[in-house]
CSV table of C-alpha atoms in Angstrom, one decimal:
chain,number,residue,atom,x,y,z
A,167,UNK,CA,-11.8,10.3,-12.7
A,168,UNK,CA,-8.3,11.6,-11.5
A,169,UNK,CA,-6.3,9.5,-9.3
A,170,UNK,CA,-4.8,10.1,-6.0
A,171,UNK,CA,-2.3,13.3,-6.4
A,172,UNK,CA,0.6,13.7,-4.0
A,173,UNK,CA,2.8,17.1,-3.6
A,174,UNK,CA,5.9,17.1,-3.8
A,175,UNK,CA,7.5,14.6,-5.6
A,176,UNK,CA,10.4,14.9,-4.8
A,177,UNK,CA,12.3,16.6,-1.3
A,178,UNK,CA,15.4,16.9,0.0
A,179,UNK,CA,15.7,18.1,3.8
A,180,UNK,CA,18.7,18.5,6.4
A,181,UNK,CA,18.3,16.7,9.8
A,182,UNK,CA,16.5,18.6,12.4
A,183,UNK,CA,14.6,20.3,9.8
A,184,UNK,CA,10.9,19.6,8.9
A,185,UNK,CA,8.2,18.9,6.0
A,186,UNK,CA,4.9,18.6,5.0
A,187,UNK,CA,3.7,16.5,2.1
A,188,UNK,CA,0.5,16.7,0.4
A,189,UNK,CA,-2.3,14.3,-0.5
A,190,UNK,CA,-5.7,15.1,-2.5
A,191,UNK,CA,-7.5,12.1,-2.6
A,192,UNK,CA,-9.9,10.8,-5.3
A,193,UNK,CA,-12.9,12.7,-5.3
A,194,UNK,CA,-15.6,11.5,-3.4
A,195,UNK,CA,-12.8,9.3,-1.0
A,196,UNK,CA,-13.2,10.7,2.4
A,197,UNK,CA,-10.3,8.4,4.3
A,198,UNK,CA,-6.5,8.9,3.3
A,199,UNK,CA,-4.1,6.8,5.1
A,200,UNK,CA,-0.2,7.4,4.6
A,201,UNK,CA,2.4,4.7,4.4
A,202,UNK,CA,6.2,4.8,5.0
A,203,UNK,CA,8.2,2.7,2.6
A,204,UNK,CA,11.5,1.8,2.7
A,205,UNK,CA,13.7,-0.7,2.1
A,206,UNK,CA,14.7,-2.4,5.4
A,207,UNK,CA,11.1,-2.3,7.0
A,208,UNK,CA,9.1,-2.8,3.7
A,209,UNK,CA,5.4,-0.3,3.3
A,210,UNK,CA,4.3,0.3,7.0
A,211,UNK,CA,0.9,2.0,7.9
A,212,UNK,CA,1.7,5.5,9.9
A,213,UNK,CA,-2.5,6.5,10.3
A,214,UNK,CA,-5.5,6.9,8.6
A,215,UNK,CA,-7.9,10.1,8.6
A,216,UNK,CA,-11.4,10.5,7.9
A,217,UNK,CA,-13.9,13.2,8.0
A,218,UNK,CA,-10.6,15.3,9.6
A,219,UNK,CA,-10.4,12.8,12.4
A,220,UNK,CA,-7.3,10.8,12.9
A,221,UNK,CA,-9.5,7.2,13.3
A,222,UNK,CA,-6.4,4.7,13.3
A,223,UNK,CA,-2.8,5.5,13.8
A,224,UNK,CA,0.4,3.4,13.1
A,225,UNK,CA,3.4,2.6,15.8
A,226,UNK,CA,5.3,5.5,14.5
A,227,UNK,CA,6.5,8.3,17.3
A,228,UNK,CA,5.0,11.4,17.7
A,229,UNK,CA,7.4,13.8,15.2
A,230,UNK,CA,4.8,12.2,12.9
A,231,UNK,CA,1.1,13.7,12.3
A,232,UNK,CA,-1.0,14.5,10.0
A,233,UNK,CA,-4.4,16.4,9.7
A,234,UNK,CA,-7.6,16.3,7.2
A,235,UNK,CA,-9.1,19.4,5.5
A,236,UNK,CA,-12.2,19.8,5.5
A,237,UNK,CA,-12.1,18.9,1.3
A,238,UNK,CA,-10.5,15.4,2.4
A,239,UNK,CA,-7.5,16.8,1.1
A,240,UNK,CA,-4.4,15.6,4.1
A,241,UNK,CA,-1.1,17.0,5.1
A,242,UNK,CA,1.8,14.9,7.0
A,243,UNK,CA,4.2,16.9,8.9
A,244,UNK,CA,7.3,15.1,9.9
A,245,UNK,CA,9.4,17.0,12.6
A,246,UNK,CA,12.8,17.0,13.7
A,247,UNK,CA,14.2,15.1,10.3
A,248,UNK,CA,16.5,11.8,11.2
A,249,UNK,CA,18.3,10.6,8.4
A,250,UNK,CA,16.2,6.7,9.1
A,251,UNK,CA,13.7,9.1,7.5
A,252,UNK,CA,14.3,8.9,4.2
A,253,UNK,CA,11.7,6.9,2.5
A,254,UNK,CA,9.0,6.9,-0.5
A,255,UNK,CA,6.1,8.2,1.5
A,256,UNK,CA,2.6,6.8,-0.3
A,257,UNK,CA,-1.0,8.1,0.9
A,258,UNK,CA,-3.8,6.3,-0.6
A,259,UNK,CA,-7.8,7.3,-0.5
A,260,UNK,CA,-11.1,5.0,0.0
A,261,UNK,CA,-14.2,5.9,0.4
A,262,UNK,CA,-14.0,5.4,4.2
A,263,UNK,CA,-17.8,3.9,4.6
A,264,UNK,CA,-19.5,0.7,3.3
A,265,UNK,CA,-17.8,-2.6,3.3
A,266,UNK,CA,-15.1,-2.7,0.7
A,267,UNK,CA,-11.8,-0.6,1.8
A,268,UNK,CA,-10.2,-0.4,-1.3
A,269,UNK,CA,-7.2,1.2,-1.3
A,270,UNK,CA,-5.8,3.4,-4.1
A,271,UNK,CA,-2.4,4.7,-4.0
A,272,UNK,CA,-1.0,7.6,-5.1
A,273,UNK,CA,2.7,8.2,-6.8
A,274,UNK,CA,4.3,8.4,-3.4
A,275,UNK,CA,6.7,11.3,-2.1
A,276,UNK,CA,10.5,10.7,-2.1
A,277,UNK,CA,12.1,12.2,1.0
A,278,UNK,CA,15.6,12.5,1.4
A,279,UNK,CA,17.2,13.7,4.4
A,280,UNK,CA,20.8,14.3,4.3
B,417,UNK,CA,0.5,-9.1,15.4
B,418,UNK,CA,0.1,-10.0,11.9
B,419,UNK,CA,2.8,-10.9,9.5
B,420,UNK,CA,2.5,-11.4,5.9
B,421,UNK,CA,5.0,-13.0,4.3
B,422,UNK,CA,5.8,-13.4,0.3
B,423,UNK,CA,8.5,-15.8,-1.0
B,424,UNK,CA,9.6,-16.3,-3.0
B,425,UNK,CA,11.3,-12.5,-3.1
B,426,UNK,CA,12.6,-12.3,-6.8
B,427,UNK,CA,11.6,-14.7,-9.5
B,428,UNK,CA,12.4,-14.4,-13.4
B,429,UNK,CA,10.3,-16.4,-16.2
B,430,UNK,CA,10.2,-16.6,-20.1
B,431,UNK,CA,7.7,-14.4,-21.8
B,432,UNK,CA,4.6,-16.4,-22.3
B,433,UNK,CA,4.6,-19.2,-19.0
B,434,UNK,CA,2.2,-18.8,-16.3
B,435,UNK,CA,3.3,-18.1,-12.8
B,436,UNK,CA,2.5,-18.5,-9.1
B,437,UNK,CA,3.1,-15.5,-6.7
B,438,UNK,CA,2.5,-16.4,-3.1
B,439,UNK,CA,1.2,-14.8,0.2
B,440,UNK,CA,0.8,-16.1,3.5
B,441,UNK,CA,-0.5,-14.8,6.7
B,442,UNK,CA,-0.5,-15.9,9.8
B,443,UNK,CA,-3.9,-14.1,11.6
B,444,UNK,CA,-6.7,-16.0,9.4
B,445,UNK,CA,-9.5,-13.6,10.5
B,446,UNK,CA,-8.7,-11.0,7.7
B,447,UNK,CA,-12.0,-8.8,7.0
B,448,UNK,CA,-9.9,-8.6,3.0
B,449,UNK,CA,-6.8,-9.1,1.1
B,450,UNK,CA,-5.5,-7.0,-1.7
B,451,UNK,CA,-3.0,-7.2,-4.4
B,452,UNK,CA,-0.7,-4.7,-5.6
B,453,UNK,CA,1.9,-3.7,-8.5
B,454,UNK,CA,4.7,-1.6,-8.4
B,455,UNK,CA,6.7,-0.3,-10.6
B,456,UNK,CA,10.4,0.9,-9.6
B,457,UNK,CA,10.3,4.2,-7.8
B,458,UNK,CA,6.5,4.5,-8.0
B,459,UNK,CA,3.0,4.2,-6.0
B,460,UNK,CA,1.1,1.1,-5.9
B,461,UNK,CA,-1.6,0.0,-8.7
B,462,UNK,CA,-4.3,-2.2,-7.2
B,463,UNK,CA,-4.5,-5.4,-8.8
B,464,UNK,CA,-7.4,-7.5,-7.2
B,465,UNK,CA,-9.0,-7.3,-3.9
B,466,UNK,CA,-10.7,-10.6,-2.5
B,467,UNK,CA,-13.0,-10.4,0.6
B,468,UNK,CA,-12.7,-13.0,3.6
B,469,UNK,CA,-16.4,-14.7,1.9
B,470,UNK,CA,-14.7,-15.1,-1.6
B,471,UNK,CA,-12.1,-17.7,-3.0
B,472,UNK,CA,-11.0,-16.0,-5.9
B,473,UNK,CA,-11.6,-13.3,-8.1
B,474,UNK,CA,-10.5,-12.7,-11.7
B,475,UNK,CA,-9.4,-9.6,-13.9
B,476,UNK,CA,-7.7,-10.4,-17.2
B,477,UNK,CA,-4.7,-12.6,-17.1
B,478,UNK,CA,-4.6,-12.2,-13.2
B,479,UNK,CA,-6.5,-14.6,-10.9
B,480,UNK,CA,-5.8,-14.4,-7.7
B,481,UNK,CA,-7.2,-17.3,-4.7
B,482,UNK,CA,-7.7,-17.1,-1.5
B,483,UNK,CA,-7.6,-20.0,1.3
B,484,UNK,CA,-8.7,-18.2,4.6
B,485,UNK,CA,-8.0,-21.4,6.7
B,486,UNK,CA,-4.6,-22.1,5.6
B,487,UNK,CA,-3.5,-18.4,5.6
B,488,UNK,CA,-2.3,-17.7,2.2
B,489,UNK,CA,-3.2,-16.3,-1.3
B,490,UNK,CA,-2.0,-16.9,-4.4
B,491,UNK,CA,-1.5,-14.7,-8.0
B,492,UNK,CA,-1.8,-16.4,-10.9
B,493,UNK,CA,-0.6,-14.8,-13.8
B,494,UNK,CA,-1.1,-16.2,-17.5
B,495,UNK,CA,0.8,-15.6,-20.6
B,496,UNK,CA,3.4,-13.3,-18.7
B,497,UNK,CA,4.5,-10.5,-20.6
B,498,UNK,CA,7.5,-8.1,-20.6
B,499,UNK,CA,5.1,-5.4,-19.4
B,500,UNK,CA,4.4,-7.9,-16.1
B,501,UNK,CA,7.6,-7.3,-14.1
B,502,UNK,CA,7.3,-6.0,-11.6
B,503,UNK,CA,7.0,-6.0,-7.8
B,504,UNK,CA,4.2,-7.5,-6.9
B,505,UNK,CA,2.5,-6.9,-3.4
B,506,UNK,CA,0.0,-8.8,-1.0
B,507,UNK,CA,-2.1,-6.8,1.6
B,508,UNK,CA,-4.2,-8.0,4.7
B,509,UNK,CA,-6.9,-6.1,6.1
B,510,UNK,CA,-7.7,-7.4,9.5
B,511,UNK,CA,-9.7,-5.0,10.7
B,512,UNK,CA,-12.4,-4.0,8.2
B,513,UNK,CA,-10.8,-0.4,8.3
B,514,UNK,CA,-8.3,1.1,6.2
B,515,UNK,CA,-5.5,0.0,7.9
B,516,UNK,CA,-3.1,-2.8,5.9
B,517,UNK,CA,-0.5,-5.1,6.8
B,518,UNK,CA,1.7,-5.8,3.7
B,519,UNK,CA,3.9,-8.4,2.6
B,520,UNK,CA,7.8,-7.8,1.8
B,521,UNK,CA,6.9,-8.3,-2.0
B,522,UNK,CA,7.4,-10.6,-4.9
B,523,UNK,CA,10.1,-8.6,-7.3
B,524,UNK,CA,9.2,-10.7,-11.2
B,525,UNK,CA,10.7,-10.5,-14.2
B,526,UNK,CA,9.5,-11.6,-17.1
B,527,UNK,CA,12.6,-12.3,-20.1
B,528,UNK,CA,11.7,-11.7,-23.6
């Protein structure tokens, strides 16, 4: 079973600009939740979609969002680039029912913002 | 608000002892806990994942406990290997939803 793909891999962006990353899930996961990780504030939740409903969101400010296709496959838009947001950006998938909310990550998306 | 801590933050053994990684938390009513790997400059590789009714579980060299009272988890790892190090992450899901609270991380090195 393939893993968790993210798209790009690699960006690098100019303040004010913005971006989208990419995130197909495992197949058969219907959640994907995206993290921010870097190195002062450590892996922080940003929110968590499911059957394209945003059902739990991070304390990140609005120039964040996301959305869910209707394949589980999920997009995060970032607006307005700040250099602070440079980071590894990881999504990971579950199957978003039952009792077990096991995460699996994908390879993460490296955002640079110059 | 939850905060999961791991210390120590960077550890380096001989090839072949056993180790202890440790997590604490302070909010004991955790639905789950689960540990991660990372590798530099990649995603996270889950490890184990122990429920709040379990007290350890097992895979391989990796047995990893879980004290729900006292707040904290540990990783054992036997018969480290090279291909061990590693930063090694701990995860609390308080809610039983998909949302986690991780721990600053355990970076290990294992010396041939």
């Amino acid at each position: 079973k393939a893993g968790v793909t993210q798209t790009p891999r690699y960006l690098i962006k100019t303040r004010g600009q913005q971006v989208t990353l990419s995130c197909s899930p495992i197949s058969g996961h219907r959640s994907v939740s995206w993290y921010q990780q870097t190195p002062g504030q450590g892996l922080q939740f940003l929110f968590e979609y499911f059957s394209e409903t945003q059902r739990n969101k991070g304390n990140f400010p609005g120039r964040f969002s996301g959305r869910q296709f209707s394949n589980s496959r999920s997009e995060m838009n970032v607006s307005t680039l700040e250099l602070g947001d440079s980071a590894l950006y990881l999504c990971a998938s579950s199957r978003g029912t039952g009792d077990l909310y096991e995460q699996y990550f994908g390879p993460g998306t490296r955002l640079t913002v110059t | 608000k939850q905060e999961v801590t791991q210390i120590p933050a960077a550890l380096s053994v001989p090839e072949g002892e056993n180790l202890v990684l440790n997590c604490s938390f302070t909010d004991s009513a955790i639905y789950n806990l689960q540990w991660f790997r990372q590798d530099p400059g990649k995603g996270l590789t889950s490890l184990l994942l122990i429920q709040s009714s379990q007290r350890e579980q097992t895979s391989g060299r990796l047995n990893a406990s879980l004290d729900k009272s006292s707040g904290r988890s540990t990783l054992y790892i036997a018969a480290s290997q090279p291909g061990d190090s590693a930063t090694y992450l701990c995860a609390v899901n308080n809610f039983g939803n998909e949302k986690l609270t991780f721990g600053t991380g355990t970076r290990l090195t294992i010396i041939p």
